[in-house]
mmCIF file of C-alpha atoms in Angstrom:
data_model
loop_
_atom_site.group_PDB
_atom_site.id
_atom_site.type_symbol
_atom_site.label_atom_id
_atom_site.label_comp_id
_atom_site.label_asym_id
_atom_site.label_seq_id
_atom_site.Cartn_x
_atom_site.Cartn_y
_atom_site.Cartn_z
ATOM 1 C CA UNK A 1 0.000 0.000 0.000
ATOM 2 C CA UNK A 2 1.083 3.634 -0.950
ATOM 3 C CA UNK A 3 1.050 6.385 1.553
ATOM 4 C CA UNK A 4 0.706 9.800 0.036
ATOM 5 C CA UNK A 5 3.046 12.320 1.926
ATOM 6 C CA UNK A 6 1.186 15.103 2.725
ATOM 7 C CA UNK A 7 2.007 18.734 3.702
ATOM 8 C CA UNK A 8 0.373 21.644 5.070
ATOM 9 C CA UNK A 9 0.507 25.855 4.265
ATOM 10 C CA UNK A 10 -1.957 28.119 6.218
ATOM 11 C CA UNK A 11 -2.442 31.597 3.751
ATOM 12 C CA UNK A 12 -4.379 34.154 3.968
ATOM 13 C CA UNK A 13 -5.856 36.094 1.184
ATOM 14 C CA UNK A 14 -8.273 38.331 1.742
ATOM 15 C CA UNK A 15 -11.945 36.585 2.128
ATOM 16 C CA UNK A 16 -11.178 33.028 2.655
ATOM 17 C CA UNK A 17 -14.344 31.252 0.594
ATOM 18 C CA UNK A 18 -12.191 32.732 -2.310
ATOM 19 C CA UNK A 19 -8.944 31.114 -1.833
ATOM 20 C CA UNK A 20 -10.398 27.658 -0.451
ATOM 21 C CA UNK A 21 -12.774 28.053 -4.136
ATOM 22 C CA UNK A 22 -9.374 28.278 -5.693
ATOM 23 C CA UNK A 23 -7.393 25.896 -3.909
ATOM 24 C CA UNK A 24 -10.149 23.130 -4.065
ATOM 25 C CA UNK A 25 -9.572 23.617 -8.183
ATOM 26 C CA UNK A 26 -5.995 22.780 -8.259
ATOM 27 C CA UNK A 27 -4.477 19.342 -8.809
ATOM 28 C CA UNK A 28 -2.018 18.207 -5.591
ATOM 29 C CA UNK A 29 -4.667 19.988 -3.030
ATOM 30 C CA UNK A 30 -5.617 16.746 -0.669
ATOM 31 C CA UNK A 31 -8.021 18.993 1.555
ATOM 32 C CA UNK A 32 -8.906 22.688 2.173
ATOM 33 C CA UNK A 33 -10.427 24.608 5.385
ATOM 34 C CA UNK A 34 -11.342 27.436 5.969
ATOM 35 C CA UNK A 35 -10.844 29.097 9.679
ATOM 36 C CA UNK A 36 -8.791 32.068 11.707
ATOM 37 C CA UNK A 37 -5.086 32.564 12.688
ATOM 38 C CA UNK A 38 -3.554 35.470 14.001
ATOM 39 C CA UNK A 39 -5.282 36.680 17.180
ATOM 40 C CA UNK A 40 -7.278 35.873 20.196
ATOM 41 C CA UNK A 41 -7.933 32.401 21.225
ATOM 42 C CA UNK A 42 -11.281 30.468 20.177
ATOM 43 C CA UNK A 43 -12.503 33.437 17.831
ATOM 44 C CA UNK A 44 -15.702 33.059 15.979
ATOM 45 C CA UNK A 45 -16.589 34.745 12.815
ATOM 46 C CA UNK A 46 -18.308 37.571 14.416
ATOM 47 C CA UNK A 47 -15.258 38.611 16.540
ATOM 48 C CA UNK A 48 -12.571 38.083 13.616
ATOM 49 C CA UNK A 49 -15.357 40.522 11.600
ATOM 50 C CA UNK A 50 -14.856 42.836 14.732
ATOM 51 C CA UNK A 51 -11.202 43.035 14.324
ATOM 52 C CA UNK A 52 -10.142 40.510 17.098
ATOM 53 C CA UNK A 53 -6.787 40.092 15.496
ATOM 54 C CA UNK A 54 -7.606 37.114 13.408
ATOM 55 C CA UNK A 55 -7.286 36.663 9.970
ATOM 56 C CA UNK A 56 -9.668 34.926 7.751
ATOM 57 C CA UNK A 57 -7.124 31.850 6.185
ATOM 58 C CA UNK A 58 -6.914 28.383 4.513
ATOM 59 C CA UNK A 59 -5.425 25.282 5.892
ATOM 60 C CA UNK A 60 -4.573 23.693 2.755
ATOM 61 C CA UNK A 61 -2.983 19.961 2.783
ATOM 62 C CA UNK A 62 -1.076 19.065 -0.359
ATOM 63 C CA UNK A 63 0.847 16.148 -2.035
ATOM 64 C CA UNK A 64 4.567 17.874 -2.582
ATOM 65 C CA UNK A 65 5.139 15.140 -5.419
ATOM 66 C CA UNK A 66 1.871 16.971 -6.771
ATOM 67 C CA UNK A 67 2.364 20.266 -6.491
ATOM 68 C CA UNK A 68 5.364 22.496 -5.244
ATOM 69 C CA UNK A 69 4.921 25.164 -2.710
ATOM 70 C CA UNK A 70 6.513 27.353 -5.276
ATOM 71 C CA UNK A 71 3.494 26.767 -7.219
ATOM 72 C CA UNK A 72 0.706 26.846 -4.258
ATOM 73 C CA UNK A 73 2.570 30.418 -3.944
ATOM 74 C CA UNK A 74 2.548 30.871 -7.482
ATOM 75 C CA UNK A 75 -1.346 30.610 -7.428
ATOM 76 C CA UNK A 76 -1.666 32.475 -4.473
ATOM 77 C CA UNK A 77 -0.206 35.699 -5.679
ATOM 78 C CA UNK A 78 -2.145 35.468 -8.747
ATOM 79 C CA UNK A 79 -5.399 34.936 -7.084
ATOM 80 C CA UNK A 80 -5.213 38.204 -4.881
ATOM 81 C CA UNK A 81 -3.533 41.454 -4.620
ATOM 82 C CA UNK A 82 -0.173 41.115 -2.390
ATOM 83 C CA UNK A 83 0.518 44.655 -1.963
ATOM 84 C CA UNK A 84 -2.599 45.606 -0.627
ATOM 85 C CA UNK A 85 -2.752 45.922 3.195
ATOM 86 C CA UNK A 86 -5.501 45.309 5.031
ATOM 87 C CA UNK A 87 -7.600 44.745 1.860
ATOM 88 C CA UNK A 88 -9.120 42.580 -0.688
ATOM 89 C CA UNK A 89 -11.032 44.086 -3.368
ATOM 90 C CA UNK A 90 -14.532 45.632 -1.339
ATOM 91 C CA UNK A 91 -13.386 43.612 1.870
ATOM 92 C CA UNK A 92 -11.582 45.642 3.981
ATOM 93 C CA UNK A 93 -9.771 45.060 7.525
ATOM 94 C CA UNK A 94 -7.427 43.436 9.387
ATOM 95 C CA UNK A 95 -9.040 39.965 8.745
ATOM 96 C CA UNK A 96 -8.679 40.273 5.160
ATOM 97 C CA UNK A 97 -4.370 40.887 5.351
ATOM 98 C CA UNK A 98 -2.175 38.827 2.987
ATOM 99 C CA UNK A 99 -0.227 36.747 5.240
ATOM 100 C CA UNK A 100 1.404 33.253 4.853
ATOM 101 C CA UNK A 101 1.474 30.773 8.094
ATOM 102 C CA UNK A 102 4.455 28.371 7.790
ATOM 103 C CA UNK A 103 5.611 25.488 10.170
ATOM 104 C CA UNK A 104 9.150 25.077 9.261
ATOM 105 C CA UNK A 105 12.378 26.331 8.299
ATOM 106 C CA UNK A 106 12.783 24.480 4.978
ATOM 107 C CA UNK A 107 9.356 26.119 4.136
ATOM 108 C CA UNK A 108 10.129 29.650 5.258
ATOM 109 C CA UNK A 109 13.385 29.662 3.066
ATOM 110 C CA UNK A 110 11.121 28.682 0.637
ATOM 111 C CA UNK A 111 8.763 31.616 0.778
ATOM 112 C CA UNK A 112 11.185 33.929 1.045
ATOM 113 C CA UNK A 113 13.229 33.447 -2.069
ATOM 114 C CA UNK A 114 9.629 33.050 -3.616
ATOM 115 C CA UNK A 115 8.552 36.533 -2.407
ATOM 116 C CA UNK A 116 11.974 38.101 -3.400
ATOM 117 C CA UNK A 117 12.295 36.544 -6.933
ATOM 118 C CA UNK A 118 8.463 37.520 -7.424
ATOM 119 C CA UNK A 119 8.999 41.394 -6.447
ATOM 120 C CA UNK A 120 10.503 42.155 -9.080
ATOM 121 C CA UNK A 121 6.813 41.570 -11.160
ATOM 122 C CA UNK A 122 5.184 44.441 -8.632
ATOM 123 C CA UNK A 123 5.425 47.970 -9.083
ATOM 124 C CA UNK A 124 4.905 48.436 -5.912
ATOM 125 C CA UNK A 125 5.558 46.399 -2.904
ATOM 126 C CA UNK A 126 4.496 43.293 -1.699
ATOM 127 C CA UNK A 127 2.843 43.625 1.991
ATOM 128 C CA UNK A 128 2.096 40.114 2.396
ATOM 129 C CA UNK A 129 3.185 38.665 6.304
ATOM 130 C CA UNK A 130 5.082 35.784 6.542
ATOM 131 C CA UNK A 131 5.007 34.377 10.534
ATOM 132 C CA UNK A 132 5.641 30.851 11.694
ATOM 133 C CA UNK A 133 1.773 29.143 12.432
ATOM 134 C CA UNK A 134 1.482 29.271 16.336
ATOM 135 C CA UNK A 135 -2.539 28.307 16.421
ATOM 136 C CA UNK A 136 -5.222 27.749 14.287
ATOM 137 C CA UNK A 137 -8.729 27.514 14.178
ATOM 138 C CA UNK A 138 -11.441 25.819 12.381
ATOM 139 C CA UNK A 139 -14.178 28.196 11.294
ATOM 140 C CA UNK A 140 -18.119 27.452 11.692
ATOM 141 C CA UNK A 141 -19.030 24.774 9.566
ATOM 142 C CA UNK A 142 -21.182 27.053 7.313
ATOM 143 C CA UNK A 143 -17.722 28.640 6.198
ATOM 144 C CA UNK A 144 -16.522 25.185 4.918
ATOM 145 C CA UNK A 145 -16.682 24.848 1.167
ATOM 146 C CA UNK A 146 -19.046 27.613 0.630
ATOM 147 C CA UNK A 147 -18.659 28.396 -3.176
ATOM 148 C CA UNK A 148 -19.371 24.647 -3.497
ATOM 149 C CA UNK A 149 -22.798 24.930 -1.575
ATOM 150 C CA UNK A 150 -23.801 28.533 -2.811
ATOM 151 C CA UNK A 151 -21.815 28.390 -6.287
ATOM 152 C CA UNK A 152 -25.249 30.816 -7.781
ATOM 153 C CA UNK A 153 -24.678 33.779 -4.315
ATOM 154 C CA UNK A 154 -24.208 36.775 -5.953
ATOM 155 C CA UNK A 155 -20.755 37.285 -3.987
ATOM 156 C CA UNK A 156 -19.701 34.273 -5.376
ATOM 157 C CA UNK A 157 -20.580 35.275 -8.928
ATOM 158 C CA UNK A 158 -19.298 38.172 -8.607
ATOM 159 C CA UNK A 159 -15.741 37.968 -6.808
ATOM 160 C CA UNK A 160 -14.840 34.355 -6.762
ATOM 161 C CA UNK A 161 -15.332 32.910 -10.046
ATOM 162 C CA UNK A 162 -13.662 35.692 -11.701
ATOM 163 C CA UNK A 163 -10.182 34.448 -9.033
ATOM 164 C CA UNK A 164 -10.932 30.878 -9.873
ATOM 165 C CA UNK A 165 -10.972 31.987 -13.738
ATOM 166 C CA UNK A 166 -7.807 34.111 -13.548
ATOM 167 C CA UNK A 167 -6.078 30.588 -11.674
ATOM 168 C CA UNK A 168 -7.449 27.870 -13.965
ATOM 169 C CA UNK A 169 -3.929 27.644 -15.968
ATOM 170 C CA UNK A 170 -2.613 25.901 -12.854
ATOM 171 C CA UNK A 171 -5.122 23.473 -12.660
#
């Protein structure tokens, strides 16, 4: 029997239906959720949306002989706007910051030369975080996989098909 080596990357991305409805598009992704890193203990989506520190994120899980982290960052970039703080297209706050949650050192030097090498594509600069994952937290269970349940939501027509169109050459 094969085991599949998995690994894991925590990013955040502005509104986090919209990168889980990316992620769950690309080859290599074993498993996406949705939930909050960042601030307070046990936050809930009504104190993340009142600026308890958190940050709206995805716990993605991936196959690394699937998919490089070069290309989950690849993606990632494309899919928002890293040199906008505190912001996402009309989503605005704290929550919404471009950060990226790693869990070891091999994976930091990783997104480091990533970011560097990729600067050079931005006018201006990239903003996004980069902090080692100290907790994380599932989000209610009517977060998970919510472009898949309400694909027809007029947010989701609007904002996240358009990011999972501008991503589908990674697929």
């Amino acid at each position: 029997m094969h085991t599949v080596l998995s690994k894991e990357i925590v990013l955040g991305g502005g509104c986090f239906w919209c990168v889980e409805a990316v992620f769950d598009e690309i080859n290599g992704i074993l498993t996406s959720e949705v939930g909050y890193s960042g601030g307070q203990d046990n936050p809930t989506y009504k104190s993340v949306s009142n600026g308890d520190g958190n940050i709206e994120v995805v716990k993605l899980t991936y196959d690394p002989n699937q998919i490089s982290l070069e290309k989950i960052l690849t993606i990632f970039f494309k899919m928002h706007d890293p040199t906008s703080k505190d912001k996402q297209g009309a989503d605005k706050g704290i929550q919404y910051r471009s950060i990226i949650f790693y869990s070891n050192d091999e994976d930091l030097d990783v997104i480091n030369s990533f970011i560097k090498n990729i600067q050079k594509q931005y006018l201006k600069t990239i903003v996004t975080e980069i902090a080692k994952l100290q907790k994380y937290y599932k989000a209610e269970e009517y977060h998970q996989k919510y472009f898949k349940k309400n694909p027809s939501q007029a947010y989701c027509q609007s904002v996240i098909i358009p990011k999972i169109e501008k991503t589908s050459i990674y697929r």
